[in-house]
CSV table of C-alpha atoms in Angstrom, one decimal:
chain,number,residue,atom,x,y,z
S,1,MET,CA,0.0,0.0,0.0
S,2,PRO,CA,1.5,3.4,-0.9
S,3,THR,CA,2.6,5.9,1.6
S,4,ALA,CA,0.4,9.0,1.1
S,5,VAL,CA,1.4,11.2,4.0
S,6,ALA,CA,4.9,12.8,4.4
S,7,ALA,CA,7.1,11.6,7.2
S,8,PRO,CA,6.9,11.4,10.1
S,9,PHE,CA,3.4,10.0,9.5
S,10,ARG,CA,2.2,7.4,7.1
S,11,PHE,CA,-0.7,4.9,6.6
S,12,PHE,CA,-0.5,1.5,8.1
S,13,PRO,CA,-2.9,-1.3,6.9
S,14,LEU,CA,-3.9,-3.2,10.0
S,15,GLN,CA,-6.1,-6.1,11.0
S,16,VAL,CA,-7.7,-7.0,14.3
S,17,VAL,CA,-5.9,-9.7,16.3
S,18,ARG,CA,-8.1,-10.0,19.4
S,19,THR,CA,-10.3,-8.0,21.7
S,20,GLY,CA,-10.5,-8.1,25.5
S,21,ARG,CA,-12.8,-6.6,28.1
S,22,LEU,CA,-11.2,-4.4,30.7
S,23,GLY,CA,-14.3,-3.5,32.6
S,24,PRO,CA,-18.0,-2.6,32.2
S,25,SER,CA,-17.1,0.4,30.0
S,26,LEU,CA,-13.7,-0.6,28.6
S,27,LEU,CA,-12.6,-2.8,25.7
S,28,ARG,CA,-9.1,-3.3,24.3
S,29,VAL,CA,-8.6,-4.0,20.6
S,30,THR,CA,-5.2,-5.4,19.5
S,31,PHE,CA,-4.1,-4.8,15.9
S,32,THR,CA,-1.2,-6.1,13.8
S,33,GLY,CA,0.0,-5.3,10.3
S,34,PRO,CA,2.9,-6.1,7.9
S,35,ASP,CA,4.3,-2.6,8.1
S,36,LEU,CA,4.2,-2.0,11.8
S,37,ARG,CA,7.9,-2.5,12.1
S,38,SER,CA,8.0,1.1,10.7
S,39,PHE,CA,5.6,2.4,13.3
S,40,HIS,CA,7.5,4.2,16.1
S,41,SER,CA,6.2,6.1,19.1
S,42,LEU,CA,7.2,7.0,22.6
S,43,GLY,CA,3.7,6.1,23.6
S,44,ARG,CA,2.3,8.3,26.4
S,45,ASP,CA,-0.5,10.3,24.8
S,46,GLN,CA,0.3,9.5,21.2
S,47,SER,CA,-2.6,10.6,19.0
S,48,LEU,CA,-3.6,8.4,16.0
S,49,SER,CA,-6.2,8.5,13.2
S,50,LEU,CA,-8.1,5.3,12.5
S,51,PHE,CA,-10.1,4.7,9.4
S,52,LEU,CA,-12.9,2.2,9.6
S,53,PRO,CA,-15.1,0.5,6.9
S,54,HIS,CA,-18.8,0.9,6.6
S,55,PRO,CA,-21.1,-2.2,6.9
S,56,GLY,CA,-20.6,-4.3,3.8
S,57,GLN,CA,-17.1,-3.1,3.1
S,58,SER,CA,-14.2,-5.4,3.6
S,59,GLU,CA,-11.8,-2.6,4.2
S,60,PRO,CA,-12.0,1.2,4.7
S,61,VAL,CA,-12.1,3.4,1.5
S,62,VAL,CA,-9.3,6.0,1.5
S,63,PRO,CA,-8.0,7.2,-1.9
S,64,LEU,CA,-4.4,6.7,-1.2
S,65,ASP,CA,-3.7,6.6,-4.9
S,66,ARG,CA,-4.2,10.4,-4.9
S,67,GLY,CA,-0.9,10.8,-3.0
S,68,ASP,CA,-0.7,14.0,-1.1
S,69,ASP,CA,-4.2,14.9,-2.3
S,70,TRP,CA,-5.8,12.0,-0.4
S,71,TRP,CA,-7.4,14.2,2.2
S,72,GLN,CA,-9.4,16.3,-0.2
S,73,ALA,CA,-10.3,13.2,-2.3
S,74,TRP,CA,-11.4,11.4,0.8
S,75,ARG,CA,-13.7,14.3,1.8
S,76,GLU,CA,-15.3,14.3,-1.6
S,77,LEU,CA,-16.3,10.7,-1.4
S,78,PRO,CA,-20.0,9.9,-0.7
S,79,ASP,CA,-20.9,9.6,3.0
S,80,GLY,CA,-21.7,5.9,2.7
S,81,VAL,CA,-18.5,5.1,1.0
S,82,ARG,CA,-15.9,7.4,2.6
S,83,ALA,CA,-14.1,5.6,5.5
S,84,VAL,CA,-15.1,6.6,8.9
S,85,MET,CA,-12.2,8.5,10.6
S,86,ARG,CA,-11.9,8.7,14.3
S,87,SER,CA,-9.1,10.0,16.6
S,88,TYR,CA,-7.7,7.5,19.1
S,89,THR,CA,-4.8,7.2,21.6
S,90,LEU,CA,-2.2,4.5,21.4
S,91,ARG,CA,-2.3,2.4,24.5
S,92,ALA,CA,0.7,0.2,23.9
S,93,LEU,CA,3.2,-0.8,21.2
S,94,ARG,CA,4.9,-4.2,21.3
S,95,ARG,CA,7.5,-6.0,19.2
S,96,ASN,CA,8.0,-9.6,18.3
S,97,PRO,CA,5.3,-9.8,17.1
S,98,ASP,CA,4.5,-6.2,16.1
S,99,GLU,CA,1.2,-5.2,17.7
S,100,ILE,CA,-0.6,-2.1,19.0
S,101,ASP,CA,-3.4,-1.8,21.5
S,102,ILE,CA,-6.2,0.8,21.3
S,103,ASP,CA,-8.6,1.0,24.3
S,104,PHE,CA,-12.3,1.7,23.5
S,105,VAL,CA,-14.9,3.1,25.8
S,106,LEU,CA,-18.2,1.2,25.9
S,107,HIS,CA,-21.6,2.8,26.3
S,108,GLY,CA,-25.1,1.3,26.6
S,109,ILE,CA,-23.6,-2.1,27.7
S,110,ASP,CA,-25.4,-5.3,28.2
S,111,PRO,CA,-22.5,-7.6,29.3
S,112,ASP,CA,-24.4,-10.7,28.0
S,113,HIS,CA,-24.9,-9.3,24.5
S,114,SER,CA,-22.9,-7.4,21.9
S,115,PRO,CA,-22.0,-4.0,23.5
S,116,ALA,CA,-22.5,-0.7,21.8
S,117,LEU,CA,-19.0,0.7,21.7
S,118,HIS,CA,-17.3,4.0,21.3
S,119,ALA,CA,-13.7,4.9,20.7
S,120,ALA,CA,-11.2,5.9,23.4
S,121,ARG,CA,-11.0,9.4,21.8
S,122,PRO,CA,-14.6,9.8,20.6
S,123,GLY,CA,-16.4,12.6,18.9
S,124,ARG,CA,-19.6,12.1,21.1
S,125,PRO,CA,-19.4,9.3,23.7
S,126,ALA,CA,-23.0,9.8,24.7
S,127,SER,CA,-24.1,8.4,21.4
S,128,PRO,CA,-23.5,4.7,21.1
S,129,ALA,CA,-25.1,4.4,17.7
S,130,GLY,CA,-22.4,6.1,15.6
S,131,PRO,CA,-20.5,4.4,12.8
S,132,ALA,CA,-17.4,3.8,15.0
S,133,SER,CA,-19.6,2.2,17.7
S,134,ARG,CA,-21.3,-0.1,15.2
S,135,TRP,CA,-18.0,-1.2,13.7
S,136,ALA,CA,-16.5,-1.9,17.1
S,137,SER,CA,-19.6,-3.8,18.4
S,138,ARG,CA,-19.1,-6.5,15.8
S,139,THR,CA,-15.4,-6.4,15.1
S,140,THR,CA,-13.6,-9.8,15.1
S,141,ALA,CA,-10.1,-11.1,14.4
S,142,GLY,CA,-9.1,-10.5,10.8
S,143,ASP,CA,-11.2,-7.3,10.3
S,144,HIS,CA,-9.3,-4.6,8.3
S,145,VAL,CA,-8.7,-1.0,9.2
S,146,LEU,CA,-6.3,1.7,8.2
S,147,LEU,CA,-4.2,3.7,10.6
S,148,LEU,CA,-2.5,7.0,10.1
S,149,GLY,CA,0.4,6.9,12.6
S,150,PRO,CA,4.0,8.0,13.2
S,151,THR,CA,7.3,6.7,11.8
S,152,VAL,CA,9.3,8.8,14.2
S,153,ALA,CA,9.1,8.1,18.0
S,154,ASP,CA,9.1,11.8,19.0
S,155,ASN,CA,6.5,13.5,16.9
S,156,ARG,CA,4.1,16.4,17.1
S,157,ALA,CA,1.1,14.2,17.9
S,158,ILE,CA,2.5,13.7,21.5
S,159,ARG,CA,1.3,16.4,23.8
S,160,PHE,CA,2.6,15.2,27.2
S,161,ARG,CA,5.8,17.2,27.4
S,162,PRO,CA,6.8,18.2,31.0
S,163,PRO,CA,9.8,20.5,31.3
S,164,GLY,CA,13.0,18.9,32.5
S,165,ASP,CA,12.8,20.7,35.9
S,166,THR,CA,9.3,19.5,36.7
S,167,ASP,CA,8.9,18.5,40.3
S,168,LEU,CA,5.3,17.4,40.3
S,169,VAL,CA,3.2,15.9,37.5
S,170,VAL,CA,-0.6,16.4,37.8
S,171,LEU,CA,-3.0,14.5,35.5
S,172,TRP,CA,-6.8,14.6,35.0
S,173,GLY,CA,-8.8,12.6,32.5
S,174,ASP,CA,-12.2,11.2,31.9
S,175,GLU,CA,-12.7,7.7,30.6
S,176,THR,CA,-11.7,8.8,27.1
S,177,ALA,CA,-8.3,9.8,28.5
S,178,VAL,CA,-7.7,6.8,30.7
S,179,PRO,CA,-5.6,5.0,28.1
S,180,ALA,CA,-3.3,8.0,27.6
S,181,ALA,CA,-3.0,8.8,31.3
S,182,SER,CA,-2.2,5.1,32.0
S,183,ALA,CA,0.5,5.1,29.4
S,184,VAL,CA,1.9,8.4,30.8
S,185,LEU,CA,2.0,6.9,34.3
S,186,GLU,CA,3.8,3.8,33.1
S,187,ALA,CA,6.4,5.9,31.4
S,188,LEU,CA,7.2,8.3,34.3
S,189,PRO,CA,10.7,7.9,35.8
S,190,ALA,CA,10.9,6.1,39.1
S,191,GLY,CA,10.2,8.3,42.1
S,192,THR,CA,8.5,11.1,40.1
S,193,PRO,CA,5.9,12.8,42.3
S,194,ALA,CA,2.5,12.6,40.6
S,195,HIS,CA,-1.1,13.4,41.5
S,196,VAL,CA,-3.8,11.9,39.3
S,197,TRP,CA,-7.6,11.9,38.9
S,198,LEU,CA,-9.3,9.5,36.5
S,199,GLU,CA,-13.1,9.7,36.0
S,200,VAL,CA,-15.0,6.6,34.9
S,201,PRO,CA,-18.7,5.6,34.6
S,202,HIS,CA,-18.5,2.5,36.8
S,203,ALA,CA,-16.5,1.2,39.7
S,204,GLY,CA,-15.7,-1.9,37.7
S,205,ASP,CA,-13.8,0.4,35.2
S,206,ILE,CA,-11.1,1.1,37.8
S,207,GLN,CA,-7.8,-0.5,36.7
S,208,ASP,CA,-4.5,-1.4,38.3
S,209,ILE,CA,-1.9,0.9,36.7
S,210,THR,CA,1.7,-0.2,37.1
S,211,THR,CA,4.0,2.8,37.6
S,212,GLU,CA,7.4,3.4,39.2
S,213,ALA,CA,6.3,7.0,39.9
S,214,ASP,CA,5.4,8.2,43.4
S,215,ALA,CA,1.8,8.5,42.3
S,216,GLU,CA,-1.4,9.2,44.2
S,217,ILE,CA,-4.2,8.0,41.9
S,218,THR,CA,-7.8,8.9,42.7
S,219,TRP,CA,-10.5,7.2,40.7
S,220,LEU,CA,-13.7,9.3,40.5
S,221,VAL,CA,-16.9,7.2,39.7
S,222,ARG,CA,-19.8,9.0,38.2
S,223,HIS,CA,-23.3,8.3,39.5
S,224,ASP,CA,-26.4,8.3,37.3
S,225,GLY,CA,-24.2,9.4,34.4
S,226,ALA,CA,-23.6,12.8,35.9
S,227,PRO,CA,-20.0,14.1,35.6
S,228,VAL,CA,-18.0,14.4,38.8
S,229,THR,CA,-17.7,18.1,39.6
S,230,VAL,CA,-14.5,20.1,39.5
S,231,ASP,CA,-14.8,20.3,43.3
S,232,ALA,CA,-13.0,17.0,43.7
S,233,VAL,CA,-10.0,18.6,42.2
S,234,ARG,CA,-10.4,22.0,43.7
S,235,ASP,CA,-10.7,20.6,47.2
S,236,ALA,CA,-7.6,18.4,46.9
S,237,ARG,CA,-4.4,19.2,48.6
S,238,LEU,CA,-1.4,18.8,46.2
S,239,PRO,CA,2.1,18.0,47.3
S,240,PRO,CA,4.3,21.1,47.6
S,241,ALA,CA,6.0,21.9,44.3
S,242,GLU,CA,7.8,24.9,42.7
S,243,ARG,CA,7.5,23.7,39.1
S,244,PRO,CA,4.4,21.6,38.6
S,245,TYR,CA,3.3,20.3,35.2
S,246,VAL,CA,-0.4,19.7,34.5
S,247,TRP,CA,-1.9,17.5,31.8
S,248,ILE,CA,-5.7,17.5,31.4
S,249,ALA,CA,-7.6,15.6,28.7
S,250,GLY,CA,-11.2,14.7,28.0
S,251,GLU,CA,-14.4,16.6,27.3
S,252,SER,CA,-13.6,20.1,26.1
S,253,GLY,CA,-15.9,22.0,28.5
S,254,ARG,CA,-14.5,20.1,31.6
S,255,ILE,CA,-10.8,20.6,30.6
S,256,LYS,CA,-11.3,24.3,30.1
S,257,ALA,CA,-12.8,24.7,33.6
S,258,LEU,CA,-10.0,22.7,35.0
S,259,ARG,CA,-7.3,24.7,33.2
S,260,ARG,CA,-8.8,27.9,34.6
S,261,HIS,CA,-8.7,26.3,38.1
S,262,PHE,CA,-5.0,25.4,37.8
S,263,VAL,CA,-3.9,28.6,36.3
S,264,SER,CA,-6.1,31.1,38.1
S,265,GLU,CA,-6.7,29.5,41.4
S,266,ARG,CA,-3.6,27.5,42.0
S,267,GLY,CA,-1.2,29.8,40.1
S,268,VAL,CA,0.3,27.2,37.8
S,269,ASP,CA,2.3,28.7,34.9
S,270,ARG,CA,-0.1,28.5,31.9
S,271,ARG,CA,2.9,27.4,29.8
S,272,CYS,CA,3.1,24.3,32.0
S,273,VAL,CA,-0.6,23.3,31.5
S,274,THR,CA,-1.3,21.0,28.6
S,275,PHE,CA,-5.0,20.6,27.9
S,276,VAL,CA,-6.4,18.4,25.1
S,277,GLY,CA,-10.1,18.2,24.1
S,278,TYR,CA,-10.8,14.7,23.0
S,279,TRP,CA,-14.5,15.3,22.5
S,280,ARG,CA,-17.1,18.0,23.0
S,281,ARG,CA,-20.5,17.3,24.5
S,282,GLY,CA,-23.3,17.4,21.8
S,283,MET,CA,-20.9,17.3,18.8
S,284,THR,CA,-19.6,14.6,16.5
S,285,GLU,CA,-16.0,14.4,15.5
S,286,GLU,CA,-17.0,15.5,12.0
S,287,GLN,CA,-18.6,18.6,13.5
S,288,LEU,CA,-15.5,19.3,15.5
S,289,ARG,CA,-13.3,19.1,12.5
S,290,VAL,CA,-15.4,21.8,10.8
S,291,THR,CA,-15.1,24.1,13.8
S,292,GLU,CA,-11.3,23.7,14.2
């Protein structure tokens, strides 16, 4: 398959290897592909673009034969033909064999039946009936997708970049950011002070995260679907630090409020606050791309 995107990013044809449940709301999908040896990433909060087929298609339709004009050609395809594109976060990369994991958030679950799924970086997690959810709900080993990912380990799609003199790492994420936050925690150097909040829909979604950092991890469980208020963060006592670094990811409205809290109320240097909107309440990813 031709490379249609200039380095350090290119297309990788992938197929599903297996899936595995992580909790009531979480599913892990493992992919492999013949070219993954050329896929390189430092992990952490590595952003990816995944192209999915519509029902009845054996693989996603992306006009790679148009070279650098693939994006415009893809946008001009009919809605029912053009591959579904969704943004996701890399959860893990392994070698021998070459595999990657992407964690998905599940919504509207019946554990005894096929779940309605939504991606780990969704456009609208409250809607389980979108095309990505429908694809994920029936995916099986051997299904084909197309991934736009990095060929250089340190690339611009990694946002977690604490300064070298950081003496405290602060993380907040909703369920869409749990994969990225988990990867960040696993990568932190031993003994790094870290304070973490992770918000999930169900207590069963709480995971054991292996980290050598000196991390205090608080899991916030929503009740009746209502988001946990910013008060849980505002009322928390953080360890003393002169040069904290804050990473916030999830629903756009929530992260903006949290950014204001850390900058205005806690006095964190705004240059040391990374905030990433993975989704926006009431909007699809297609609508978000139009507004960006």
